[in-house]
mmCIF file with all atom_site columns, C-alpha atoms in Angstrom:
data_model
loop_
_atom_site.group_PDB
_atom_site.id
_atom_site.type_symbol
_atom_site.label_atom_id
_atom_site.label_alt_id
_atom_site.label_comp_id
_atom_site.label_asym_id
_atom_site.label_entity_id
_atom_site.label_seq_id
_atom_site.pdbx_PDB_ins_code
_atom_site.Cartn_x
_atom_site.Cartn_y
_atom_site.Cartn_z
_atom_site.occupancy
_atom_site.B_iso_or_equiv
_atom_site.pdbx_formal_charge
_atom_site.auth_seq_id
_atom_site.auth_comp_id
_atom_site.auth_asym_id
_atom_site.auth_atom_id
_atom_site.pdbx_PDB_model_num
ATOM 1   C CA . MET A 1 1   ? 0.000   0.000  0.000   1.00 40.00 ? 275 MET A CA 1
ATOM 2   C CA . SER A 1 2   ? 1.340   3.424  -0.901  1.00 50.00 ? 276 SER A CA 1
ATOM 3   C CA . ALA A 1 3   ? 1.927   6.107  1.721   1.00 47.00 ? 277 ALA A CA 1
ATOM 4   C CA . SER A 1 4   ? -0.696  8.350  0.127   1.00 50.00 ? 278 SER A CA 1
ATOM 5   C CA . ALA A 1 5   ? -3.292  5.541  0.211   1.00 45.00 ? 279 ALA A CA 1
ATOM 6   C CA . ALA A 1 6   ? -2.517  4.757  3.851   1.00 41.00 ? 280 ALA A CA 1
ATOM 7   C CA . ARG A 1 7   ? -2.875  8.441  4.742   1.00 48.00 ? 281 ARG A CA 1
ATOM 8   C CA . TYR A 1 8   ? -6.574  8.368  3.797   1.00 49.00 ? 282 TYR A CA 1
ATOM 9   C CA . LEU A 1 9   ? -7.578  5.155  5.558   1.00 52.00 ? 283 LEU A CA 1
ATOM 10  C CA . ASP A 1 10  ? -8.551  7.042  8.709   1.00 62.00 ? 284 ASP A CA 1
ATOM 11  C CA . HIS A 1 11  ? -10.543 9.716  6.845   1.00 81.00 ? 285 HIS A CA 1
ATOM 12  C CA . PHE A 1 12  ? -14.212 9.516  5.936   1.00 86.00 ? 286 PHE A CA 1
ATOM 13  C CA . ASP A 1 13  ? -14.915 9.889  2.209   1.00 91.00 ? 287 ASP A CA 1
ATOM 14  C CA . LEU A 1 14  ? -17.857 12.283 1.822   1.00 94.00 ? 288 LEU A CA 1
ATOM 15  C CA . ASP A 1 15  ? -18.076 11.390 -1.869  1.00 95.00 ? 289 ASP A CA 1
ATOM 16  C CA . VAL A 1 16  ? -18.532 7.641  -1.372  1.00 94.00 ? 290 VAL A CA 1
ATOM 17  C CA . THR A 1 17  ? -22.271 7.670  -2.173  1.00 96.00 ? 291 THR A CA 1
ATOM 18  C CA . LEU A 1 18  ? -21.682 9.857  -5.228  1.00 97.00 ? 292 LEU A CA 1
ATOM 19  C CA . ARG A 1 19  ? -18.928 7.511  -6.419  1.00 96.00 ? 293 ARG A CA 1
ATOM 20  C CA . ASP A 1 20  ? -21.211 4.508  -5.909  1.00 97.00 ? 294 ASP A CA 1
ATOM 21  C CA . ALA A 1 21  ? -24.087 6.208  -7.738  1.00 97.00 ? 295 ALA A CA 1
ATOM 22  C CA . ALA A 1 22  ? -21.777 7.178  -10.598 1.00 97.00 ? 296 ALA A CA 1
ATOM 23  C CA . ILE A 1 23  ? -20.857 3.554  -11.343 1.00 97.00 ? 297 ILE A CA 1
ATOM 24  C CA . ASP A 1 24  ? -24.172 1.879  -10.478 1.00 97.00 ? 298 ASP A CA 1
ATOM 25  C CA . GLU A 1 25  ? -25.436 0.368  -13.721 1.00 97.00 ? 299 GLU A CA 1
ATOM 26  C CA . GLN A 1 26  ? -28.957 0.369  -12.271 1.00 97.00 ? 300 GLN A CA 1
ATOM 27  C CA . ASN A 1 27  ? -28.931 4.196  -12.424 1.00 97.00 ? 301 ASN A CA 1
ATOM 28  C CA . ARG A 1 28  ? -29.832 5.739  -15.739 1.00 96.00 ? 302 ARG A CA 1
ATOM 29  C CA . PRO A 1 29  ? -26.951 7.463  -17.557 1.00 97.00 ? 303 PRO A CA 1
ATOM 30  C CA . THR A 1 30  ? -28.095 10.973 -16.632 1.00 97.00 ? 304 THR A CA 1
ATOM 31  C CA . ARG A 1 31  ? -27.968 10.119 -12.939 1.00 98.00 ? 305 ARG A CA 1
ATOM 32  C CA . ARG A 1 32  ? -24.504 8.650  -13.308 1.00 98.00 ? 306 ARG A CA 1
ATOM 33  C CA . MET A 1 33  ? -23.387 11.813 -15.133 1.00 97.00 ? 307 MET A CA 1
ATOM 34  C CA . ILE A 1 34  ? -24.688 14.233 -12.495 1.00 98.00 ? 308 ILE A CA 1
ATOM 35  C CA . ALA A 1 35  ? -23.358 12.112 -9.629  1.00 98.00 ? 309 ALA A CA 1
ATOM 36  C CA . ASN A 1 36  ? -19.920 12.255 -11.270 1.00 97.00 ? 310 ASN A CA 1
ATOM 37  C CA . ALA A 1 37  ? -20.270 16.013 -11.759 1.00 97.00 ? 311 ALA A CA 1
ATOM 38  C CA . ALA A 1 38  ? -20.894 16.508 -8.027  1.00 97.00 ? 312 ALA A CA 1
ATOM 39  C CA . ILE A 1 39  ? -17.839 14.562 -6.833  1.00 97.00 ? 313 ILE A CA 1
ATOM 40  C CA . GLY A 1 40  ? -15.421 16.880 -5.090  1.00 95.00 ? 314 GLY A CA 1
ATOM 41  C CA . MET A 1 41  ? -17.823 19.811 -4.867  1.00 95.00 ? 315 MET A CA 1
ATOM 42  C CA . HIS A 1 42  ? -17.999 21.659 -1.556  1.00 94.00 ? 316 HIS A CA 1
ATOM 43  C CA . VAL A 1 43  ? -20.782 20.091 0.527   1.00 95.00 ? 317 VAL A CA 1
ATOM 44  C CA . GLU A 1 44  ? -23.031 23.147 0.918   1.00 96.00 ? 318 GLU A CA 1
ATOM 45  C CA . ASP A 1 45  ? -22.254 24.634 -2.502  1.00 95.00 ? 319 ASP A CA 1
ATOM 46  C CA . ALA A 1 46  ? -23.213 21.415 -4.278  1.00 96.00 ? 320 ALA A CA 1
ATOM 47  C CA . PHE A 1 47  ? -26.504 21.035 -2.412  1.00 98.00 ? 321 PHE A CA 1
ATOM 48  C CA . TYR A 1 48  ? -27.656 24.634 -2.783  1.00 97.00 ? 322 TYR A CA 1
ATOM 49  C CA . SER A 1 49  ? -26.546 24.830 -6.423  1.00 96.00 ? 323 SER A CA 1
ATOM 50  C CA . VAL A 1 50  ? -28.563 21.748 -7.371  1.00 98.00 ? 324 VAL A CA 1
ATOM 51  C CA . ARG A 1 51  ? -31.504 22.929 -5.298  1.00 98.00 ? 325 ARG A CA 1
ATOM 52  C CA . GLU A 1 52  ? -31.528 26.282 -7.109  1.00 97.00 ? 326 GLU A CA 1
ATOM 53  C CA . VAL A 1 53  ? -31.512 24.611 -10.539 1.00 97.00 ? 327 VAL A CA 1
ATOM 54  C CA . ARG A 1 54  ? -34.252 22.185 -9.455  1.00 98.00 ? 328 ARG A CA 1
ATOM 55  C CA . GLU A 1 55  ? -36.406 25.042 -8.165  1.00 98.00 ? 329 GLU A CA 1
ATOM 56  C CA . ALA A 1 56  ? -36.053 27.008 -11.412 1.00 96.00 ? 330 ALA A CA 1
ATOM 57  C CA . VAL A 1 57  ? -36.925 23.965 -13.544 1.00 96.00 ? 331 VAL A CA 1
ATOM 58  C CA . SER A 1 58  ? -39.874 23.184 -11.230 1.00 97.00 ? 332 SER A CA 1
ATOM 59  C CA . TRP A 1 59  ? -41.176 26.733 -11.489 1.00 96.00 ? 333 TRP A CA 1
ATOM 60  C CA . ILE A 1 60  ? -41.064 26.605 -15.280 1.00 94.00 ? 334 ILE A CA 1
ATOM 61  C CA . HIS A 1 61  ? -42.782 23.224 -15.345 1.00 93.00 ? 335 HIS A CA 1
ATOM 62  C CA . GLU A 1 62  ? -45.492 24.495 -12.985 1.00 94.00 ? 336 GLU A CA 1
ATOM 63  C CA . GLY A 1 63  ? -45.996 27.703 -14.982 1.00 92.00 ? 337 GLY A CA 1
ATOM 64  C CA . GLU A 1 64  ? -44.787 29.922 -12.126 1.00 92.00 ? 338 GLU A CA 1
ATOM 65  C CA . PRO A 1 65  ? -44.011 33.493 -13.115 1.00 87.00 ? 339 PRO A CA 1
ATOM 66  C CA . GLY A 1 66  ? -40.301 34.140 -12.897 1.00 92.00 ? 340 GLY A CA 1
ATOM 67  C CA . GLY A 1 67  ? -39.235 30.541 -13.504 1.00 93.00 ? 341 GLY A CA 1
ATOM 68  C CA . LYS A 1 68  ? -37.766 31.230 -16.916 1.00 91.00 ? 342 LYS A CA 1
ATOM 69  C CA . ARG A 1 69  ? -36.090 34.381 -15.609 1.00 92.00 ? 343 ARG A CA 1
ATOM 70  C CA . LYS A 1 70  ? -34.542 32.382 -12.761 1.00 94.00 ? 344 LYS A CA 1
ATOM 71  C CA . LEU A 1 71  ? -33.190 29.642 -15.029 1.00 93.00 ? 345 LEU A CA 1
ATOM 72  C CA . ALA A 1 72  ? -31.886 32.175 -17.568 1.00 92.00 ? 346 ALA A CA 1
ATOM 73  C CA . SER A 1 73  ? -30.140 34.092 -14.783 1.00 92.00 ? 347 SER A CA 1
ATOM 74  C CA . ILE A 1 74  ? -28.501 30.905 -13.459 1.00 92.00 ? 348 ILE A CA 1
ATOM 75  C CA . LEU A 1 75  ? -27.238 29.858 -16.879 1.00 91.00 ? 349 LEU A CA 1
ATOM 76  C CA . SER A 1 76  ? -26.199 33.323 -18.088 1.00 89.00 ? 350 SER A CA 1
ATOM 77  C CA . ASN A 1 77  ? -24.528 34.765 -14.990 1.00 85.00 ? 351 ASN A CA 1
ATOM 78  C CA . PRO A 1 78  ? -20.973 35.692 -16.063 1.00 80.00 ? 352 PRO A CA 1
ATOM 79  C CA . ASN A 1 79  ? -19.877 35.372 -12.426 1.00 80.00 ? 353 ASN A CA 1
ATOM 80  C CA . GLY A 1 80  ? -21.974 32.272 -11.942 1.00 78.00 ? 354 GLY A CA 1
ATOM 81  C CA . ASP A 1 81  ? -21.424 28.634 -11.343 1.00 80.00 ? 355 ASP A CA 1
ATOM 82  C CA . ASP A 1 82  ? -20.081 26.267 -14.023 1.00 88.00 ? 356 ASP A CA 1
ATOM 83  C CA . PHE A 1 83  ? -21.281 23.400 -11.799 1.00 93.00 ? 357 PHE A CA 1
ATOM 84  C CA . GLN A 1 84  ? -24.897 24.532 -12.177 1.00 94.00 ? 358 GLN A CA 1
ATOM 85  C CA . ARG A 1 85  ? -24.518 24.806 -15.940 1.00 92.00 ? 359 ARG A CA 1
ATOM 86  C CA . CYS A 1 86  ? -22.913 21.360 -16.005 1.00 94.00 ? 360 CYS A CA 1
ATOM 87  C CA . ILE A 1 87  ? -25.804 19.807 -14.069 1.00 97.00 ? 361 ILE A CA 1
ATOM 88  C CA . TYR A 1 88  ? -28.434 21.548 -16.200 1.00 95.00 ? 362 TYR A CA 1
ATOM 89  C CA . PHE A 1 89  ? -26.836 20.611 -19.527 1.00 94.00 ? 363 PHE A CA 1
ATOM 90  C CA . CYS A 1 90  ? -26.344 16.981 -18.483 1.00 96.00 ? 364 CYS A CA 1
ATOM 91  C CA . LEU A 1 91  ? -30.132 16.828 -18.220 1.00 96.00 ? 365 LEU A CA 1
ATOM 92  C CA . ALA A 1 92  ? -31.288 19.337 -20.867 1.00 93.00 ? 366 ALA A CA 1
ATOM 93  C CA . GLY A 1 93  ? -33.504 17.907 -23.558 1.00 89.00 ? 367 GLY A CA 1
ATOM 94  C CA . ARG A 1 94  ? -34.184 14.639 -21.717 1.00 89.00 ? 368 ARG A CA 1
ATOM 95  C CA . GLY A 1 95  ? -37.743 15.546 -20.765 1.00 90.00 ? 369 GLY A CA 1
ATOM 96  C CA . VAL A 1 96  ? -38.829 17.756 -17.896 1.00 93.00 ? 370 VAL A CA 1
ATOM 97  C CA . VAL A 1 97  ? -40.263 14.928 -15.779 1.00 94.00 ? 371 VAL A CA 1
ATOM 98  C CA . ASP A 1 98  ? -37.033 12.904 -15.956 1.00 95.00 ? 372 ASP A CA 1
ATOM 99  C CA . MET A 1 99  ? -35.019 16.097 -15.471 1.00 96.00 ? 373 MET A CA 1
ATOM 100 C CA . LEU A 1 100 ? -36.898 16.953 -12.281 1.00 97.00 ? 374 LEU A CA 1
ATOM 101 C CA . ASP A 1 101 ? -36.719 13.363 -11.089 1.00 97.00 ? 375 ASP A CA 1
ATOM 102 C CA . ASP A 1 102 ? -32.940 13.317 -11.571 1.00 98.00 ? 376 ASP A CA 1
ATOM 103 C CA . LEU A 1 103 ? -32.497 16.724 -9.916  1.00 98.00 ? 377 LEU A CA 1
ATOM 104 C CA . MET A 1 104 ? -34.552 15.642 -6.887  1.00 98.00 ? 378 MET A CA 1
ATOM 105 C CA . TRP A 1 105 ? -32.556 12.397 -6.712  1.00 98.00 ? 379 TRP A CA 1
ATOM 106 C CA . LEU A 1 106 ? -29.251 14.296 -6.691  1.00 98.00 ? 380 LEU A CA 1
ATOM 107 C CA . GLU A 1 107 ? -30.596 16.868 -4.256  1.00 98.00 ? 381 GLU A CA 1
ATOM 108 C CA . ASP A 1 108 ? -31.522 14.040 -1.861  1.00 98.00 ? 382 ASP A CA 1
ATOM 109 C CA . LEU A 1 109 ? -28.043 12.495 -2.178  1.00 98.00 ? 383 LEU A CA 1
ATOM 110 C CA . LEU A 1 110 ? -26.391 15.847 -1.552  1.00 98.00 ? 384 LEU A CA 1
ATOM 111 C CA . GLU A 1 111 ? -28.639 16.625 1.407   1.00 98.00 ? 385 GLU A CA 1
ATOM 112 C CA . ALA A 1 112 ? -27.693 13.295 3.008   1.00 96.00 ? 386 ALA A CA 1
ATOM 113 C CA . ARG A 1 113 ? -24.037 14.017 2.251   1.00 95.00 ? 387 ARG A CA 1
ATOM 114 C CA . GLY A 1 114 ? -24.393 17.364 4.047   1.00 96.00 ? 388 GLY A CA 1
ATOM 115 C CA . ARG A 1 115 ? -25.995 15.744 7.081   1.00 95.00 ? 389 ARG A CA 1
ATOM 116 C CA . ILE A 1 116 ? -23.190 13.202 7.264   1.00 94.00 ? 390 ILE A CA 1
ATOM 117 C CA . ALA A 1 117 ? -20.590 15.980 6.912   1.00 93.00 ? 391 ALA A CA 1
ATOM 118 C CA . GLY A 1 118 ? -22.186 17.836 9.818   1.00 93.00 ? 392 GLY A CA 1
ATOM 119 C CA . ASP A 1 119 ? -22.307 14.697 11.921  1.00 92.00 ? 393 ASP A CA 1
ATOM 120 C CA . ILE A 1 120 ? -18.696 13.742 11.358  1.00 90.00 ? 394 ILE A CA 1
ATOM 121 C CA . TYR A 1 121 ? -17.637 17.343 12.042  1.00 90.00 ? 395 TYR A CA 1
ATOM 122 C CA . ARG A 1 122 ? -19.475 17.305 15.394  1.00 91.00 ? 396 ARG A CA 1
ATOM 123 C CA . ARG A 1 123 ? -17.869 13.955 16.232  1.00 87.00 ? 397 ARG A CA 1
ATOM 124 C CA . LYS A 1 124 ? -14.456 15.344 15.276  1.00 89.00 ? 398 LYS A CA 1
ATOM 125 C CA . ILE A 1 125 ? -13.940 12.633 12.665  1.00 87.00 ? 399 ILE A CA 1
ATOM 126 C CA . ARG A 1 126 ? -11.652 13.673 9.868   1.00 87.00 ? 400 ARG A CA 1
ATOM 127 C CA . ALA A 1 127 ? -13.084 13.852 6.382   1.00 86.00 ? 401 ALA A CA 1
ATOM 128 C CA . ARG A 1 128 ? -11.020 13.012 3.366   1.00 86.00 ? 402 ARG A CA 1
ATOM 129 C CA . PRO A 1 129 ? -10.174 16.330 1.669   1.00 84.00 ? 403 PRO A CA 1
ATOM 130 C CA . LEU A 1 130 ? -12.442 17.113 -1.257  1.00 84.00 ? 404 LEU A CA 1
ATOM 131 C CA . VAL A 1 131 ? -10.540 17.732 -4.464  1.00 83.00 ? 405 VAL A CA 1
ATOM 132 C CA . PRO A 1 132 ? -12.345 20.567 -6.253  1.00 81.00 ? 406 PRO A CA 1
ATOM 133 C CA . PRO A 1 133 ? -13.251 19.425 -9.762  1.00 81.00 ? 407 PRO A CA 1
ATOM 134 C CA . TYR A 1 134 ? -13.077 22.940 -11.215 1.00 76.00 ? 408 TYR A CA 1
ATOM 135 C CA . VAL A 1 135 ? -9.747  24.693 -11.746 1.00 71.00 ? 409 VAL A CA 1
ATOM 136 C CA . ALA A 1 136 ? -11.202 28.208 -11.696 1.00 70.00 ? 410 ALA A CA 1
ATOM 137 C CA . ASP A 1 137 ? -13.829 29.956 -9.611  1.00 70.00 ? 411 ASP A CA 1
ATOM 138 C CA . GLU A 1 138 ? -15.198 31.886 -12.566 1.00 69.00 ? 412 GLU A CA 1
ATOM 139 C CA . PRO A 1 139 ? -16.978 30.509 -15.643 1.00 69.00 ? 413 PRO A CA 1
ATOM 140 C CA . ASP A 1 140 ? -14.609 29.259 -18.288 1.00 68.00 ? 414 ASP A CA 1
ATOM 141 C CA . GLY A 1 141 ? -15.971 29.953 -21.733 1.00 66.00 ? 415 GLY A CA 1
ATOM 142 C CA . PRO A 1 142 ? -19.187 31.287 -23.187 1.00 65.00 ? 416 PRO A CA 1
ATOM 143 C CA . VAL A 1 143 ? -22.328 31.503 -21.112 1.00 66.00 ? 417 VAL A CA 1
ATOM 144 C CA . VAL A 1 144 ? -25.960 31.271 -22.155 1.00 73.00 ? 418 VAL A CA 1
ATOM 145 C CA . ALA A 1 145 ? -27.884 34.345 -23.301 1.00 69.00 ? 419 ALA A CA 1
ATOM 146 C CA . ALA A 1 146 ? -29.897 35.993 -20.537 1.00 70.00 ? 420 ALA A CA 1
ATOM 147 C CA . ALA A 1 147 ? -33.173 36.096 -22.479 1.00 65.00 ? 421 ALA A CA 1
ATOM 148 C CA . GLU A 1 148 ? -35.963 34.933 -20.198 1.00 65.00 ? 422 GLU A CA 1
ATOM 149 C CA . ASP A 1 149 ? -38.405 34.538 -23.074 1.00 68.00 ? 423 ASP A CA 1
ATOM 150 C CA . PHE A 1 150 ? -36.640 31.431 -24.402 1.00 69.00 ? 424 PHE A CA 1
ATOM 151 C CA . ARG A 1 151 ? -38.707 28.943 -26.366 1.00 66.00 ? 425 ARG A CA 1
ATOM 152 C CA . GLN A 1 152 ? -39.596 25.796 -24.476 1.00 66.00 ? 426 GLN A CA 1
ATOM 153 C CA . GLY A 1 153 ? -39.109 22.836 -26.792 1.00 65.00 ? 427 GLY A CA 1
ATOM 154 C CA . ARG A 1 154 ? -40.772 19.432 -26.667 1.00 66.00 ? 428 ARG A CA 1
ATOM 155 C CA . SER A 1 155 ? -38.673 18.245 -23.733 1.00 65.00 ? 429 SER A CA 1
ATOM 156 C CA . TRP A 1 156 ? -40.462 20.740 -21.433 1.00 69.00 ? 430 TRP A CA 1
ATOM 157 C CA . TRP A 1 157 ? -43.832 19.061 -21.822 1.00 65.00 ? 431 TRP A CA 1
ATOM 158 C CA . ALA A 1 158 ? -44.821 15.875 -20.033 1.00 64.00 ? 432 ALA A CA 1
ATOM 159 C CA . ASP A 1 159 ? -46.379 14.601 -23.265 1.00 61.00 ? 433 ASP A CA 1
ATOM 160 C CA . PRO A 1 160 ? -44.079 15.719 -26.118 1.00 52.00 ? 434 PRO A CA 1
ATOM 161 C CA . ASP A 1 161 ? -46.701 14.697 -28.696 1.00 55.00 ? 435 ASP A CA 1
ATOM 162 C CA . LEU A 1 162 ? -49.052 17.523 -27.666 1.00 50.00 ? 436 LEU A CA 1
#
Protein backbone atom coordinates (compact mmCIF):
# COMPACT_ATOMS: atom_id res chain seq x y z
CA MET A 1 0.00 0.00 0.00
CA SER A 2 1.34 3.42 -0.90
CA ALA A 3 1.93 6.11 1.72
CA SER A 4 -0.70 8.35 0.13
CA ALA A 5 -3.29 5.54 0.21
CA ALA A 6 -2.52 4.76 3.85
CA ARG A 7 -2.88 8.44 4.74
CA TYR A 8 -6.57 8.37 3.80
CA LEU A 9 -7.58 5.16 5.56
CA ASP A 10 -8.55 7.04 8.71
CA HIS A 11 -10.54 9.72 6.84
CA PHE A 12 -14.21 9.52 5.94
CA ASP A 13 -14.91 9.89 2.21
CA LEU A 14 -17.86 12.28 1.82
CA ASP A 15 -18.08 11.39 -1.87
CA VAL A 16 -18.53 7.64 -1.37
CA THR A 17 -22.27 7.67 -2.17
CA LEU A 18 -21.68 9.86 -5.23
CA ARG A 19 -18.93 7.51 -6.42
CA ASP A 20 -21.21 4.51 -5.91
CA ALA A 21 -24.09 6.21 -7.74
CA ALA A 22 -21.78 7.18 -10.60
CA ILE A 23 -20.86 3.55 -11.34
CA ASP A 24 -24.17 1.88 -10.48
CA GLU A 25 -25.44 0.37 -13.72
CA GLN A 26 -28.96 0.37 -12.27
CA ASN A 27 -28.93 4.20 -12.42
CA ARG A 28 -29.83 5.74 -15.74
CA PRO A 29 -26.95 7.46 -17.56
CA THR A 30 -28.09 10.97 -16.63
CA ARG A 31 -27.97 10.12 -12.94
CA ARG A 32 -24.50 8.65 -13.31
CA MET A 33 -23.39 11.81 -15.13
CA ILE A 34 -24.69 14.23 -12.49
CA ALA A 35 -23.36 12.11 -9.63
CA ASN A 36 -19.92 12.26 -11.27
CA ALA A 37 -20.27 16.01 -11.76
CA ALA A 38 -20.89 16.51 -8.03
CA ILE A 39 -17.84 14.56 -6.83
CA GLY A 40 -15.42 16.88 -5.09
CA MET A 41 -17.82 19.81 -4.87
CA HIS A 42 -18.00 21.66 -1.56
CA VAL A 43 -20.78 20.09 0.53
CA GLU A 44 -23.03 23.15 0.92
CA ASP A 45 -22.25 24.63 -2.50
CA ALA A 46 -23.21 21.41 -4.28
CA PHE A 47 -26.50 21.04 -2.41
CA TYR A 48 -27.66 24.63 -2.78
CA SER A 49 -26.55 24.83 -6.42
CA VAL A 50 -28.56 21.75 -7.37
CA ARG A 51 -31.50 22.93 -5.30
CA GLU A 52 -31.53 26.28 -7.11
CA VAL A 53 -31.51 24.61 -10.54
CA ARG A 54 -34.25 22.19 -9.45
CA GLU A 55 -36.41 25.04 -8.16
CA ALA A 56 -36.05 27.01 -11.41
CA VAL A 57 -36.93 23.96 -13.54
CA SER A 58 -39.87 23.18 -11.23
CA TRP A 59 -41.18 26.73 -11.49
CA ILE A 60 -41.06 26.61 -15.28
CA HIS A 61 -42.78 23.22 -15.35
CA GLU A 62 -45.49 24.49 -12.99
CA GLY A 63 -46.00 27.70 -14.98
CA GLU A 64 -44.79 29.92 -12.13
CA PRO A 65 -44.01 33.49 -13.11
CA GLY A 66 -40.30 34.14 -12.90
CA GLY A 67 -39.24 30.54 -13.50
CA LYS A 68 -37.77 31.23 -16.92
CA ARG A 69 -36.09 34.38 -15.61
CA LYS A 70 -34.54 32.38 -12.76
CA LEU A 71 -33.19 29.64 -15.03
CA ALA A 72 -31.89 32.18 -17.57
CA SER A 73 -30.14 34.09 -14.78
CA ILE A 74 -28.50 30.90 -13.46
CA LEU A 75 -27.24 29.86 -16.88
CA SER A 76 -26.20 33.32 -18.09
CA ASN A 77 -24.53 34.77 -14.99
CA PRO A 78 -20.97 35.69 -16.06
CA ASN A 79 -19.88 35.37 -12.43
CA GLY A 80 -21.97 32.27 -11.94
CA ASP A 81 -21.42 28.63 -11.34
CA ASP A 82 -20.08 26.27 -14.02
CA PHE A 83 -21.28 23.40 -11.80
CA GLN A 84 -24.90 24.53 -12.18
CA ARG A 85 -24.52 24.81 -15.94
CA CYS A 86 -22.91 21.36 -16.00
CA ILE A 87 -25.80 19.81 -14.07
CA TYR A 88 -28.43 21.55 -16.20
CA PHE A 89 -26.84 20.61 -19.53
CA CYS A 90 -26.34 16.98 -18.48
CA LEU A 91 -30.13 16.83 -18.22
CA ALA A 92 -31.29 19.34 -20.87
CA GLY A 93 -33.50 17.91 -23.56
CA ARG A 94 -34.18 14.64 -21.72
CA GLY A 95 -37.74 15.55 -20.77
CA VAL A 96 -38.83 17.76 -17.90
CA VAL A 97 -40.26 14.93 -15.78
CA ASP A 98 -37.03 12.90 -15.96
CA MET A 99 -35.02 16.10 -15.47
CA LEU A 100 -36.90 16.95 -12.28
CA ASP A 101 -36.72 13.36 -11.09
CA ASP A 102 -32.94 13.32 -11.57
CA LEU A 103 -32.50 16.72 -9.92
CA MET A 104 -34.55 15.64 -6.89
CA TRP A 105 -32.56 12.40 -6.71
CA LEU A 106 -29.25 14.30 -6.69
CA GLU A 107 -30.60 16.87 -4.26
CA ASP A 108 -31.52 14.04 -1.86
CA LEU A 109 -28.04 12.50 -2.18
CA LEU A 110 -26.39 15.85 -1.55
CA GLU A 111 -28.64 16.63 1.41
CA ALA A 112 -27.69 13.30 3.01
CA ARG A 113 -24.04 14.02 2.25
CA GLY A 114 -24.39 17.36 4.05
CA ARG A 115 -26.00 15.74 7.08
CA ILE A 116 -23.19 13.20 7.26
CA ALA A 117 -20.59 15.98 6.91
CA GLY A 118 -22.19 17.84 9.82
CA ASP A 119 -22.31 14.70 11.92
CA ILE A 120 -18.70 13.74 11.36
CA TYR A 121 -17.64 17.34 12.04
CA ARG A 122 -19.47 17.30 15.39
CA ARG A 123 -17.87 13.95 16.23
CA LYS A 124 -14.46 15.34 15.28
CA ILE A 125 -13.94 12.63 12.67
CA ARG A 126 -11.65 13.67 9.87
CA ALA A 127 -13.08 13.85 6.38
CA ARG A 128 -11.02 13.01 3.37
CA PRO A 129 -10.17 16.33 1.67
CA LEU A 130 -12.44 17.11 -1.26
CA VAL A 131 -10.54 17.73 -4.46
CA PRO A 132 -12.34 20.57 -6.25
CA PRO A 133 -13.25 19.43 -9.76
CA TYR A 134 -13.08 22.94 -11.22
CA VAL A 135 -9.75 24.69 -11.75
CA ALA A 136 -11.20 28.21 -11.70
CA ASP A 137 -13.83 29.96 -9.61
CA GLU A 138 -15.20 31.89 -12.57
CA PRO A 139 -16.98 30.51 -15.64
CA ASP A 140 -14.61 29.26 -18.29
CA GLY A 141 -15.97 29.95 -21.73
CA PRO A 142 -19.19 31.29 -23.19
CA VAL A 143 -22.33 31.50 -21.11
CA VAL A 144 -25.96 31.27 -22.16
CA ALA A 145 -27.88 34.35 -23.30
CA ALA A 146 -29.90 35.99 -20.54
CA ALA A 147 -33.17 36.10 -22.48
CA GLU A 148 -35.96 34.93 -20.20
CA ASP A 149 -38.41 34.54 -23.07
CA PHE A 150 -36.64 31.43 -24.40
CA ARG A 151 -38.71 28.94 -26.37
CA GLN A 152 -39.60 25.80 -24.48
CA GLY A 153 -39.11 22.84 -26.79
CA ARG A 154 -40.77 19.43 -26.67
CA SER A 155 -38.67 18.24 -23.73
CA TRP A 156 -40.46 20.74 -21.43
CA TRP A 157 -43.83 19.06 -21.82
CA ALA A 158 -44.82 15.88 -20.03
CA ASP A 159 -46.38 14.60 -23.26
CA PRO A 160 -44.08 15.72 -26.12
CA ASP A 161 -46.70 14.70 -28.70
CA LEU A 162 -49.05 17.52 -27.67
